[in-house]
Short mmCIF file of C-alpha atoms and ligand atoms in Angstrom, two decimals:
data_model
loop_
_atom_site.label_atom_id
_atom_site.label_comp_id
_atom_site.label_asym_id
_atom_site.label_seq_id
_atom_site.Cartn_x
_atom_site.Cartn_y
_atom_site.Cartn_z
CA MET R 129 285.59 71.64 22.16
CA ALA R 130 282.99 68.96 21.73
CA GLY R 131 281.18 70.40 24.78
CA GLN R 132 281.18 73.92 23.28
CA ARG R 133 279.81 72.67 19.95
CA GLU R 134 277.15 70.80 21.80
CA MET R 135 276.26 74.05 23.64
CA ARG R 136 276.11 76.08 20.40
CA GLU R 137 273.88 73.40 18.78
CA LYS R 138 271.70 73.47 21.83
CA ASN R 139 271.47 77.30 21.69
CA THR R 140 270.43 77.29 18.03
CA TRP R 141 267.15 75.45 18.81
CA HIS R 142 266.83 76.89 22.36
CA ARG R 143 266.33 80.55 21.33
CA PRO R 144 263.39 80.04 18.90
CA LEU R 145 261.75 77.81 21.50
CA ILE R 146 262.01 80.55 24.14
CA ILE R 147 260.71 83.16 21.66
CA CYS R 148 257.83 80.83 20.81
CA ILE R 149 257.01 80.30 24.52
CA ALA R 150 257.21 84.06 25.14
CA VAL R 151 254.87 84.81 22.20
CA PHE R 152 252.36 82.18 23.37
CA PHE R 153 252.66 83.49 26.91
CA VAL R 154 251.91 87.08 25.83
CA MET R 155 249.04 85.86 23.62
CA ALA R 156 247.61 83.85 26.50
CA ILE R 157 247.71 86.86 28.84
CA VAL R 158 246.16 89.17 26.23
CA GLY R 159 243.52 86.50 25.53
CA LEU R 160 242.73 86.18 29.23
CA LEU R 161 242.42 89.92 29.69
CA ILE R 162 240.22 90.34 26.60
CA THR R 163 237.96 87.47 27.69
CA GLY R 164 237.63 88.96 31.19
CA VAL R 165 236.84 92.44 29.90
CA VAL R 166 234.44 91.31 27.15
CA GLN R 167 232.64 88.90 29.46
CA ASN R 168 232.15 91.61 32.08
CA LYS R 169 231.22 94.41 29.69
CA ALA R 170 227.73 95.75 30.48
CA ILE R 171 225.29 93.94 28.25
CA LYS R 172 222.52 96.14 26.92
CA GLN R 173 219.73 95.44 29.41
CA LYS R 174 216.32 94.24 28.27
CA TYR R 175 213.56 95.46 30.58
CA LYS R 176 210.13 94.30 31.56
CA TYR R 177 207.45 96.72 32.72
CA GLY R 178 204.44 96.90 35.02
CA ILE R 179 201.84 99.65 35.59
CA VAL R 180 199.96 100.39 38.83
CA LEU R 181 197.28 103.05 39.19
CA ASP R 182 196.91 104.50 42.69
CA ALA R 183 193.29 105.66 42.75
CA GLY R 184 193.45 107.77 45.92
CA SER R 185 190.68 109.83 47.50
CA SER R 186 192.08 113.14 46.22
CA HIS R 187 193.62 112.11 42.89
CA THR R 188 194.90 109.20 40.78
CA SER R 189 198.57 108.59 39.92
CA VAL R 190 199.86 106.19 37.28
CA TYR R 191 203.19 104.52 38.08
CA VAL R 192 205.31 102.69 35.49
CA TYR R 193 207.88 100.28 36.94
CA GLN R 194 210.71 98.49 35.15
CA TRP R 195 213.11 95.66 35.94
CA PRO R 196 215.82 93.75 34.02
CA ALA R 197 214.13 90.93 32.11
CA GLU R 198 216.54 88.21 33.20
CA LYS R 199 216.72 89.16 36.89
CA GLU R 200 213.05 88.99 37.74
CA ASN R 201 213.41 87.39 41.15
CA ASN R 202 216.38 89.35 42.45
CA THR R 203 214.98 91.73 45.03
CA GLY R 204 216.02 95.37 44.63
CA MET R 205 215.71 95.20 40.83
CA VAL R 206 212.39 97.01 40.29
CA THR R 207 212.55 100.78 39.92
CA GLN R 208 210.11 103.51 38.98
CA LYS R 209 210.38 104.53 35.35
CA HIS R 210 207.64 107.12 35.12
CA VAL R 211 204.82 108.71 37.10
CA CYS R 212 201.85 110.69 35.84
CA ASN R 213 199.30 112.55 37.97
CA VAL R 214 195.81 112.38 36.52
CA LYS R 215 194.22 115.82 36.18
CA GLY R 216 191.22 116.50 38.39
CA LYS R 217 189.99 114.73 41.52
CA GLY R 218 190.00 111.06 42.55
CA ILE R 219 187.76 108.47 40.85
CA SER R 220 185.30 108.51 43.79
CA SER R 221 184.38 112.08 42.78
CA TYR R 222 182.77 110.59 39.62
CA ALA R 223 180.00 108.95 41.69
CA LYS R 224 177.30 110.99 39.90
CA ASN R 225 178.78 110.63 36.39
CA ALA R 226 180.54 107.27 36.67
CA GLU R 227 180.99 106.82 32.90
CA LYS R 228 183.57 109.64 32.96
CA ALA R 229 185.82 107.96 35.56
CA GLY R 230 187.58 105.66 33.05
CA PRO R 231 188.20 108.29 30.30
CA SER R 232 189.69 110.64 32.95
CA LEU R 233 192.73 108.31 32.92
CA LYS R 234 193.32 108.73 29.17
CA GLU R 235 196.20 111.23 29.13
CA CYS R 236 198.25 109.43 31.77
CA MET R 237 197.73 106.04 30.11
CA GLN R 238 198.95 107.55 26.83
CA GLU R 239 202.04 108.80 28.66
CA ALA R 240 202.54 105.25 29.98
CA GLU R 241 202.30 103.94 26.38
CA ARG R 242 205.02 106.36 25.32
CA SER R 243 207.32 105.45 28.21
CA ILE R 244 207.20 101.68 27.48
CA PRO R 245 208.69 100.24 24.22
CA THR R 246 205.85 99.22 21.88
CA GLN R 247 207.00 95.59 21.60
CA ARG R 248 206.58 95.25 25.40
CA HIS R 249 203.05 96.72 25.62
CA GLN R 250 201.16 93.48 25.26
CA GLU R 251 203.04 91.66 28.02
CA THR R 252 202.90 94.62 30.47
CA PRO R 253 200.44 94.04 33.33
CA VAL R 254 198.28 96.93 34.54
CA TYR R 255 196.64 96.98 37.99
CA LEU R 256 194.39 99.58 39.58
CA GLY R 257 193.99 99.79 43.35
CA ALA R 258 191.50 102.22 44.87
CA THR R 259 191.91 103.34 48.47
CA ALA R 260 189.89 105.17 51.12
CA GLY R 261 187.91 107.50 48.84
CA MET R 262 186.31 104.47 47.18
CA ARG R 263 185.97 102.69 50.54
CA LEU R 264 183.86 105.62 51.72
CA LEU R 265 181.83 105.74 48.48
CA ARG R 266 181.13 101.99 48.76
CA LYS R 267 179.84 102.60 52.31
CA GLU R 268 177.65 105.45 51.14
CA ASP R 269 176.47 104.09 47.79
CA ASP R 270 177.49 100.57 46.86
CA SER R 271 176.14 100.68 43.32
CA ALA R 272 177.79 104.05 42.55
CA SER R 273 181.18 102.60 43.57
CA ASP R 274 180.52 99.56 41.31
CA ARG R 275 179.67 101.83 38.38
CA VAL R 276 182.87 103.85 38.86
CA LEU R 277 184.94 100.64 38.99
CA ASP R 278 183.14 99.27 35.88
CA SER R 279 184.02 102.45 34.00
CA VAL R 280 187.75 102.23 34.84
CA VAL R 281 187.79 98.49 34.06
CA ARG R 282 186.26 99.10 30.63
CA PHE R 283 188.72 101.88 29.91
CA LEU R 284 191.81 99.95 31.04
CA GLN R 285 190.74 96.89 29.04
CA GLY R 286 190.93 99.10 25.96
CA THR R 287 194.61 99.98 26.48
CA PRO R 288 197.34 97.93 24.74
CA PHE R 289 198.48 96.49 28.08
CA THR R 290 197.36 93.30 29.87
CA PHE R 291 194.67 94.41 32.30
CA GLN R 292 194.97 92.47 35.56
CA GLY R 293 192.15 93.92 37.62
CA ALA R 294 190.78 97.02 39.34
CA ARG R 295 189.61 96.75 42.94
CA ILE R 296 189.23 98.57 46.23
CA ILE R 297 192.14 97.39 48.37
CA THR R 298 191.67 97.00 52.12
CA GLY R 299 193.29 99.38 54.63
CA GLN R 300 195.40 96.45 55.82
CA GLU R 301 196.71 95.80 52.32
CA GLU R 302 197.42 99.52 51.89
CA GLY R 303 199.51 99.54 55.09
CA ALA R 304 201.29 96.26 54.38
CA TYR R 305 202.20 97.12 50.77
CA GLY R 306 203.55 100.50 51.90
CA TRP R 307 205.75 98.64 54.40
CA ILE R 308 206.95 96.22 51.69
CA THR R 309 207.79 99.18 49.39
CA VAL R 310 209.84 100.97 52.06
CA ASN R 311 211.84 97.89 52.99
CA TYR R 312 212.24 96.62 49.41
CA LEU R 313 213.64 99.96 48.25
CA SER R 314 215.97 100.05 51.29
CA ASP R 315 217.13 96.49 50.47
CA ASN R 316 216.28 95.34 54.00
CA PHE R 317 214.82 91.99 52.89
CA ARG R 318 217.80 90.78 50.84
CA LYS R 319 220.28 91.89 53.48
CA ALA R 320 218.11 90.45 56.31
CA GLN R 321 218.46 93.82 58.06
CA ARG R 322 216.11 95.38 60.64
CA THR R 323 213.00 96.56 58.87
CA MET R 324 211.57 100.10 59.05
CA GLY R 325 208.01 101.02 59.89
CA ALA R 326 205.76 102.82 57.38
CA LEU R 327 203.50 105.81 58.10
CA ASP R 328 201.13 106.80 55.28
CA LEU R 329 198.79 109.80 55.48
CA GLY R 330 196.18 110.17 52.76
CA GLY R 331 193.17 112.38 52.38
CA ALA R 332 190.65 109.84 53.69
CA SER R 333 192.68 107.30 55.69
CA THR R 334 196.02 106.88 57.44
CA GLN R 335 198.08 103.73 58.01
CA ILE R 336 200.70 102.72 60.57
CA THR R 337 202.71 99.55 59.93
CA PHE R 338 205.76 98.10 61.69
CA GLU R 339 207.38 94.79 62.60
CA SER R 340 206.37 93.59 66.06
CA GLY R 341 206.48 90.23 67.78
CA ASP R 342 203.67 91.21 70.17
CA HIS R 343 200.76 89.58 68.28
CA SER R 344 198.91 87.87 71.11
CA GLN R 345 196.45 90.79 71.54
CA SER R 346 194.82 91.52 68.22
CA PRO R 347 195.62 88.87 65.58
CA ASP R 348 193.50 90.76 63.00
CA ASP R 349 195.98 93.62 63.02
CA PHE R 350 198.90 91.34 62.09
CA ILE R 351 200.13 90.05 58.76
CA HIS R 352 202.77 87.36 58.41
CA PHE R 353 205.21 87.22 55.52
CA ARG R 354 208.01 84.87 54.56
CA LEU R 355 210.37 86.88 52.38
CA TYR R 356 213.81 85.88 51.23
CA GLY R 357 213.96 83.04 53.73
CA LYS R 358 212.95 85.14 56.78
CA GLU R 359 209.67 85.30 58.72
CA TYR R 360 208.14 88.73 59.39
CA SER R 361 205.30 89.46 61.77
CA VAL R 362 203.94 92.89 60.92
CA TYR R 363 201.42 95.04 62.81
CA THR R 364 199.29 97.23 60.57
CA HIS R 365 196.23 99.37 61.17
CA SER R 366 194.37 101.70 58.85
CA PHE R 367 192.14 104.45 60.28
CA LEU R 368 189.33 105.28 57.88
CA CYS R 369 188.23 108.94 58.17
CA TYR R 370 191.60 109.89 59.71
CA GLY R 371 193.15 111.05 56.43
CA LYS R 372 193.73 114.78 56.62
CA ASP R 373 190.81 115.88 54.40
CA GLN R 374 188.24 113.82 56.31
CA ALA R 375 189.78 114.80 59.67
CA LEU R 376 189.34 118.47 58.71
CA ARG R 377 185.65 117.87 58.02
CA VAL R 378 185.28 116.17 61.41
CA LEU R 379 186.91 119.20 63.03
CA LEU R 380 184.70 121.62 61.10
CA ASP R 381 181.62 119.62 62.11
CA GLN R 382 182.62 119.75 65.80
CA GLN R 383 183.08 123.50 65.64
CA LEU R 384 179.98 124.14 63.51
CA ARG R 385 177.81 122.20 65.94
CA ALA R 386 179.05 124.28 68.87
CA ASN R 387 178.46 127.48 66.89
CA LEU R 388 175.10 126.54 65.44
CA THR R 389 173.58 125.56 68.76
CA GLY R 390 175.06 128.60 70.51
CA THR R 391 174.00 131.64 68.51
CA GLY R 392 172.37 130.13 65.47
CA SER R 393 174.78 132.21 63.40
CA LEU R 394 176.56 130.59 60.50
CA ILE R 395 179.96 132.14 61.11
CA LEU R 396 182.69 129.71 62.06
CA GLN R 397 185.67 131.22 63.91
CA ASP R 398 188.40 128.67 63.24
CA PRO R 399 191.77 128.74 65.13
CA CYS R 400 193.28 126.33 62.54
CA PHE R 401 192.95 128.88 59.72
CA HIS R 402 194.98 132.07 59.31
CA PRO R 403 193.95 135.53 60.53
CA GLY R 404 192.32 137.40 57.65
CA TYR R 405 191.07 134.15 56.03
CA LYS R 406 187.39 134.46 55.20
CA LYS R 407 185.43 132.29 52.78
CA VAL R 408 181.79 131.44 52.26
CA LYS R 409 181.37 127.67 51.99
CA LEU R 410 178.52 125.19 51.56
CA LEU R 411 177.53 123.18 54.62
CA ALA R 412 176.81 120.25 52.31
CA ASP R 413 180.51 120.20 51.29
CA VAL R 414 181.43 119.49 54.89
CA TYR R 415 178.67 117.00 55.58
CA ASN R 416 178.51 114.86 52.43
CA THR R 417 180.69 112.14 53.94
CA PRO R 418 180.00 108.97 55.92
CA CYS R 419 182.77 110.09 58.33
CA ILE R 420 180.29 112.41 60.08
CA ARG R 421 177.19 110.75 61.48
CA THR R 422 174.39 113.20 60.75
CA GLY R 423 174.29 116.86 59.93
CA PRO R 424 172.51 119.51 57.95
CA SER R 425 172.83 118.39 54.35
CA SER R 426 171.01 121.45 53.03
CA ASN R 427 172.34 123.97 50.55
CA VAL R 428 173.04 126.45 53.36
CA ASN R 429 176.23 128.50 53.41
CA PHE R 430 178.49 129.28 56.34
CA THR R 431 181.29 131.82 56.62
CA HIS R 432 184.62 130.25 57.49
CA VAL R 433 186.77 132.79 59.32
CA GLY R 434 190.37 132.15 60.44
CA THR R 435 191.67 133.31 63.83
CA GLY R 436 195.18 131.77 63.57
CA ASN R 437 195.45 130.51 67.15
CA GLY R 438 197.83 127.53 66.91
CA LYS R 439 197.54 126.55 70.59
CA LEU R 440 193.74 126.47 70.47
CA CYS R 441 193.94 124.57 67.17
CA GLN R 442 196.08 121.90 68.89
CA GLU R 443 193.47 121.54 71.63
CA LYS R 444 190.61 121.19 69.15
CA VAL R 445 192.49 118.68 66.98
CA ARG R 446 193.34 116.62 70.07
CA ARG R 447 189.59 116.07 70.61
CA ILE R 448 189.34 114.11 67.33
CA PHE R 449 191.30 111.32 69.02
CA ASN R 450 189.50 109.32 71.67
CA SER R 451 192.07 108.08 74.16
CA SER R 452 189.63 106.21 76.43
CA GLY R 453 188.15 102.73 76.05
CA CYS R 454 191.29 100.69 75.55
CA SER R 455 190.58 97.05 76.33
CA SER R 456 194.02 95.81 75.23
CA ARG R 457 197.41 96.18 76.90
CA SER R 458 198.20 99.29 74.87
CA CYS R 459 196.25 101.33 72.33
CA SER R 460 196.78 104.06 69.78
CA PHE R 461 193.34 105.75 69.89
CA ASN R 462 189.63 104.94 69.62
CA GLY R 463 190.30 101.70 71.54
CA VAL R 464 192.51 100.28 68.78
CA PHE R 465 195.31 97.96 69.92
CA GLN R 466 198.85 99.05 69.05
CA PRO R 467 202.00 97.32 70.30
CA PRO R 468 204.85 99.53 71.56
CA LEU R 469 206.52 101.49 68.75
CA HIS R 470 209.69 99.89 67.55
CA GLY R 471 212.54 100.98 65.26
CA GLN R 472 212.79 103.64 62.60
CA PHE R 473 209.75 104.92 60.66
CA GLU R 474 209.46 106.32 57.15
CA ALA R 475 206.59 108.83 56.92
CA PHE R 476 205.44 109.52 53.36
CA SER R 477 202.58 110.87 51.22
CA ALA R 478 200.85 113.82 52.97
CA PHE R 479 203.13 113.41 56.03
CA PHE R 480 205.97 114.48 53.73
CA PHE R 481 204.14 117.10 51.62
CA VAL R 482 202.96 119.02 54.68
CA MET R 483 206.10 118.75 56.84
CA LYS R 484 208.27 119.67 53.84
CA PHE R 485 206.26 122.79 53.09
CA LEU R 486 206.39 123.82 56.77
CA ASN R 487 210.16 123.14 56.93
CA LEU R 488 209.62 120.72 59.81
CA THR R 489 211.19 117.56 58.38
CA SER R 490 214.20 117.72 60.70
CA GLU R 491 212.85 119.60 63.73
CA SER R 492 212.29 118.16 67.20
CA LEU R 493 208.72 117.56 68.40
CA GLU R 494 208.84 120.63 70.68
CA ASP R 495 210.25 122.93 68.00
CA SER R 496 207.70 121.63 65.47
CA LYS R 497 204.86 122.59 67.83
CA LYS R 498 206.36 126.03 68.53
CA LYS R 499 206.96 126.77 64.86
CA LEU R 500 203.44 125.66 64.00
CA VAL R 501 201.92 128.08 66.51
CA SER R 502 203.91 130.90 64.96
CA TYR R 503 203.06 129.75 61.39
CA CYS R 504 199.32 129.58 62.15
CA SER R 505 199.38 133.22 63.30
CA THR R 506 200.76 134.42 59.92
CA PRO R 507 198.18 136.63 58.17
CA TRP R 508 196.47 134.95 55.21
CA ASP R 509 197.23 137.76 52.73
CA GLU R 510 200.94 137.65 53.63
CA LEU R 511 201.02 133.90 53.00
CA GLN R 512 199.28 134.25 49.66
CA LYS R 513 201.70 137.00 48.61
CA ASN R 514 204.73 134.83 49.41
CA ASN R 515 203.42 131.55 47.92
CA HIS R 516 202.11 132.30 44.45
CA ASN R 517 203.04 128.88 43.11
CA VAL R 518 201.34 126.84 45.88
CA LYS R 519 197.80 125.55 45.28
CA GLU R 520 195.39 127.62 47.38
CA LYS R 521 193.59 124.49 48.63
CA TYR R 522 196.85 123.25 50.17
CA LEU R 523 198.07 126.66 51.35
CA GLN R 524 194.94 127.46 53.33
CA GLU R 525 195.11 124.10 55.13
CA TYR R 526 198.82 123.78 56.07
CA CYS R 527 198.24 125.21 59.58
CA PHE R 528 195.54 122.60 60.22
CA SER R 529 197.41 119.82 58.38
CA GLY R 530 200.67 120.41 60.31
CA THR R 531 198.83 120.53 63.63
CA TYR R 532 196.92 117.39 62.69
CA ILE R 533 200.12 115.50 61.78
CA VAL R 534 201.91 116.41 65.02
CA THR R 535 198.82 115.49 67.08
CA LEU R 536 198.24 112.21 65.20
CA LEU R 537 201.85 111.15 65.72
CA GLU R 538 202.09 112.24 69.36
CA GLU R 539 198.62 111.75 70.84
CA GLY R 540 197.44 109.10 68.36
CA TYR R 541 200.43 106.83 67.79
CA SER R 542 202.33 107.75 70.99
CA PHE R 543 205.56 109.08 69.50
CA THR R 544 207.47 111.02 72.16
CA SER R 545 210.14 113.74 72.10
CA GLY R 546 212.63 110.86 72.25
CA SER R 547 211.19 108.69 69.49
CA TRP R 548 210.39 111.68 67.21
CA LYS R 549 213.91 111.46 65.77
CA ASP R 550 213.12 107.90 64.60
CA ILE R 551 210.64 109.36 62.08
CA ARG R 552 211.99 110.29 58.65
CA PHE R 553 209.70 112.36 56.45
CA ILE R 554 210.39 111.21 52.89
CA LYS R 555 208.95 111.23 49.39
CA LYS R 556 211.36 108.95 47.55
CA ILE R 557 213.91 106.22 48.17
CA GLY R 558 216.40 106.33 45.30
CA ASP R 559 214.40 107.32 42.22
CA SER R 560 211.18 105.62 43.31
CA ASP R 561 208.26 107.28 45.10
CA VAL R 562 207.33 105.69 48.41
CA GLY R 563 203.74 104.44 48.56
CA TRP R 564 201.77 101.18 48.51
CA THR R 565 201.82 100.71 44.69
CA LEU R 566 205.27 99.15 44.29
CA GLY R 567 204.65 96.65 47.13
CA TYR R 568 201.29 95.78 45.53
CA MET R 569 202.90 94.98 42.18
CA LEU R 570 205.80 93.05 43.75
CA ASN R 571 203.27 90.91 45.60
CA LEU R 572 200.94 90.28 42.65
CA THR R 573 203.81 89.35 40.35
CA ASN R 574 205.51 87.18 43.03
CA MET R 575 208.66 89.22 42.64
CA ILE R 576 209.94 88.80 46.20
CA PRO R 577 210.65 85.08 46.62
CA ALA R 578 209.85 83.39 49.94
CA GLU R 579 213.28 81.75 49.94
CA ALA R 580 216.62 83.37 49.23
CA PRO R 581 217.88 81.96 45.90
CA ASP R 582 221.15 79.97 45.96
CA SER R 583 223.94 82.01 44.49
CA PRO R 584 227.59 81.16 43.66
CA PRO R 585 230.03 82.22 46.42
CA LEU R 586 231.68 84.83 44.15
CA PRO R 587 230.03 87.45 41.98
CA HIS R 588 230.74 86.98 38.26
CA GLY R 589 233.20 89.89 38.01
CA GLY R 590 235.13 88.66 41.05
CA TYR R 591 235.23 85.14 39.61
CA VAL R 592 236.73 86.29 36.27
CA THR R 593 239.28 88.57 37.97
CA LEU R 594 240.39 85.78 40.29
CA MET R 595 240.70 83.32 37.41
CA VAL R 596 242.85 85.81 35.41
CA LEU R 597 245.09 86.46 38.41
CA LEU R 598 245.52 82.74 39.11
CA ALA R 599 246.29 82.06 35.44
CA LEU R 600 248.93 84.82 35.49
CA LEU R 601 250.43 83.29 38.62
CA VAL R 602 250.60 79.84 37.02
CA CYS R 603 252.22 81.30 33.87
CA SER R 604 254.76 83.26 35.93
CA LEU R 605 255.63 80.10 37.86
CA VAL R 606 256.08 78.16 34.59
CA VAL R 607 258.36 80.92 33.17
CA CYS R 608 260.37 81.12 36.40
CA GLY R 609 260.65 77.32 36.42
CA CYS R 610 261.93 77.35 32.79
CA CYS R 611 264.53 80.03 33.62
CA VAL R 612 265.80 78.13 36.65
CA PHE R 613 265.93 74.88 34.65
CA ARG R 614 267.79 76.64 31.78
CA ARG R 615 270.35 78.20 34.11
CA SER R 616 271.04 74.95 35.91
CA SER R 617 271.26 72.97 32.61
CA SER R 618 273.63 75.57 31.04
CA ALA R 619 275.81 75.51 34.18
CA ALA R 620 276.02 71.68 34.26
CA PRO R 621 278.35 71.05 31.18
CA LYS R 622 280.88 73.55 32.53
CA GLN R 623 281.18 71.47 35.67
CA ILE R 624 281.74 68.34 33.57
CA VAL R 625 284.54 70.08 31.59
N1 LIG S 300 201.69 119.27 47.78
C1 LIG S 300 200.79 118.88 48.68
N2 LIG S 300 200.62 119.58 49.82
C2 LIG S 300 199.72 119.17 50.74
N3 LIG S 300 198.96 118.10 50.62
C3 LIG S 300 199.09 117.37 49.51
C4 LIG S 300 200.00 117.71 48.49
N4 LIG S 300 199.91 116.78 47.50
C5 LIG S 300 198.98 115.90 47.90
N5 LIG S 300 198.47 116.25 49.10
C6 LIG S 300 197.45 115.57 49.90
O1 LIG S 300 197.86 114.24 50.12
C7 LIG S 300 196.70 113.45 50.34
C8 LIG S 300 196.77 112.26 49.42
O2 LIG S 300 195.73 111.43 49.72
P1 LIG S 300 195.19 110.31 48.71
O3 LIG S 300 196.29 109.36 48.44
O4 LIG S 300 194.54 110.94 47.54
O5 LIG S 300 194.06 109.67 49.59
P2 LIG S 300 193.88 108.24 50.30
O6 LIG S 300 195.23 107.62 50.40
O7 LIG S 300 193.28 108.52 51.64
O8 LIG S 300 192.94 107.49 49.41
C9 LIG S 300 195.49 114.35 50.06
O9 LIG S 300 195.00 114.85 51.28
C10 LIG S 300 196.10 115.48 49.25
O10 LIG S 300 195.38 116.68 49.44
CA1 LIG S 301 197.12 107.39 49.28
#
């Protein structure tokens, strides 16, 4: 009897205690879950911005980049927010009215202002890099190129952003920054993965860049980087005058010379232009470039007539590349050292525009050549009829441009039928355009650290989840322990009785 009373007394304070423990237990679990969820909820990101102007030979583009303000040094964080193509030609075309070069950027810089929050304008850096068009102008007329640069500097200083400089970048920088862009956007640096080569075709120059350990031959063609704790030895070469617009002039010059000396007539029968194509052009428009040594610079016209012979076009284009005179172990062309090709290549800019239009981005080398021959024989009026929305300047040149690309890659850089599949013709990686501008900004803002930053072994989300699970486990063990203790203590008096 005394034992039973003792049990009843015990039960009267036991039950509220268990209810109390249960309530606290539930509150603790709810608290843990809420903390985990709230802590991991996406915080509204604050962004920083940077602007780079790509002053190319044919036109200028303004790129706006953004990255989360608190993750500046985490590679893979910078993305393209906006791009604007400046109307008209490249800044080098303002050689004779330099004061207009800067104001030509007005509309695109206003677009940039609208795409960046006003409170960030003042801290946003703006860089302008000019490429081969300005390199050629500097060669031709040093003071004209200075005047054009002065004009864009004055204009950019008047924008609400922090102007950080306008300069003509070297061909080596252009190649190397393109390579950084490709591998940054593919996250190859952070993951210490194999890097990809970069092939850039512009109007006035072309660049080939890839990782290679073979740097004993031509140290000038190599750049060394330490990125994210890894050393990279990168081969890069830029061929001035081998952009597709300058290469076309070189080809026209070669053909004009043969024609002019032969009959004295000013009709040029061109296999790289379509049958039925006929246009009267100014000789001066072919010859006003330092890429051709001397030529008639008079205001004389010639008639450019297409014959649409793709095979003959290939033969003529091949002659632009000089395969003799290699004093190194291996060369691309014109006696320029090039180590053996290695790995995958991303081909962008005009490589992409042209191959995309011709539907050749996933064809084999042989099929590309065959399809080009057939494309070149298409009558000009038929092409015009079927491509109303394509700029005539581009449309008339795709036969030449395609033939030039295939020849440059095969005869120039030594891609073979086998290695052709290693080339990917691309415009973007993710939402960002591929080109040298992103790499340029990453470098100037020190946004790819030389050493990989130390990071905790678990990501934040994983850490919180694990802590919640472990806490639940501990609580469950405590509850189980209590139950076992209760059962054994309630069984004990019975044994005594
Ligand atoms: N849609 C297109 N189709 C064909 N070619 C294009 C297209 N868009 C741009 N291009 C060409 O791409 C090239 C871009 O070169 P650009 O960057 O201006 O010169 P560079 O890099 O030599 O200074 C030019 O030859 C231009 O004509
Ligand atoms: Ca370019």
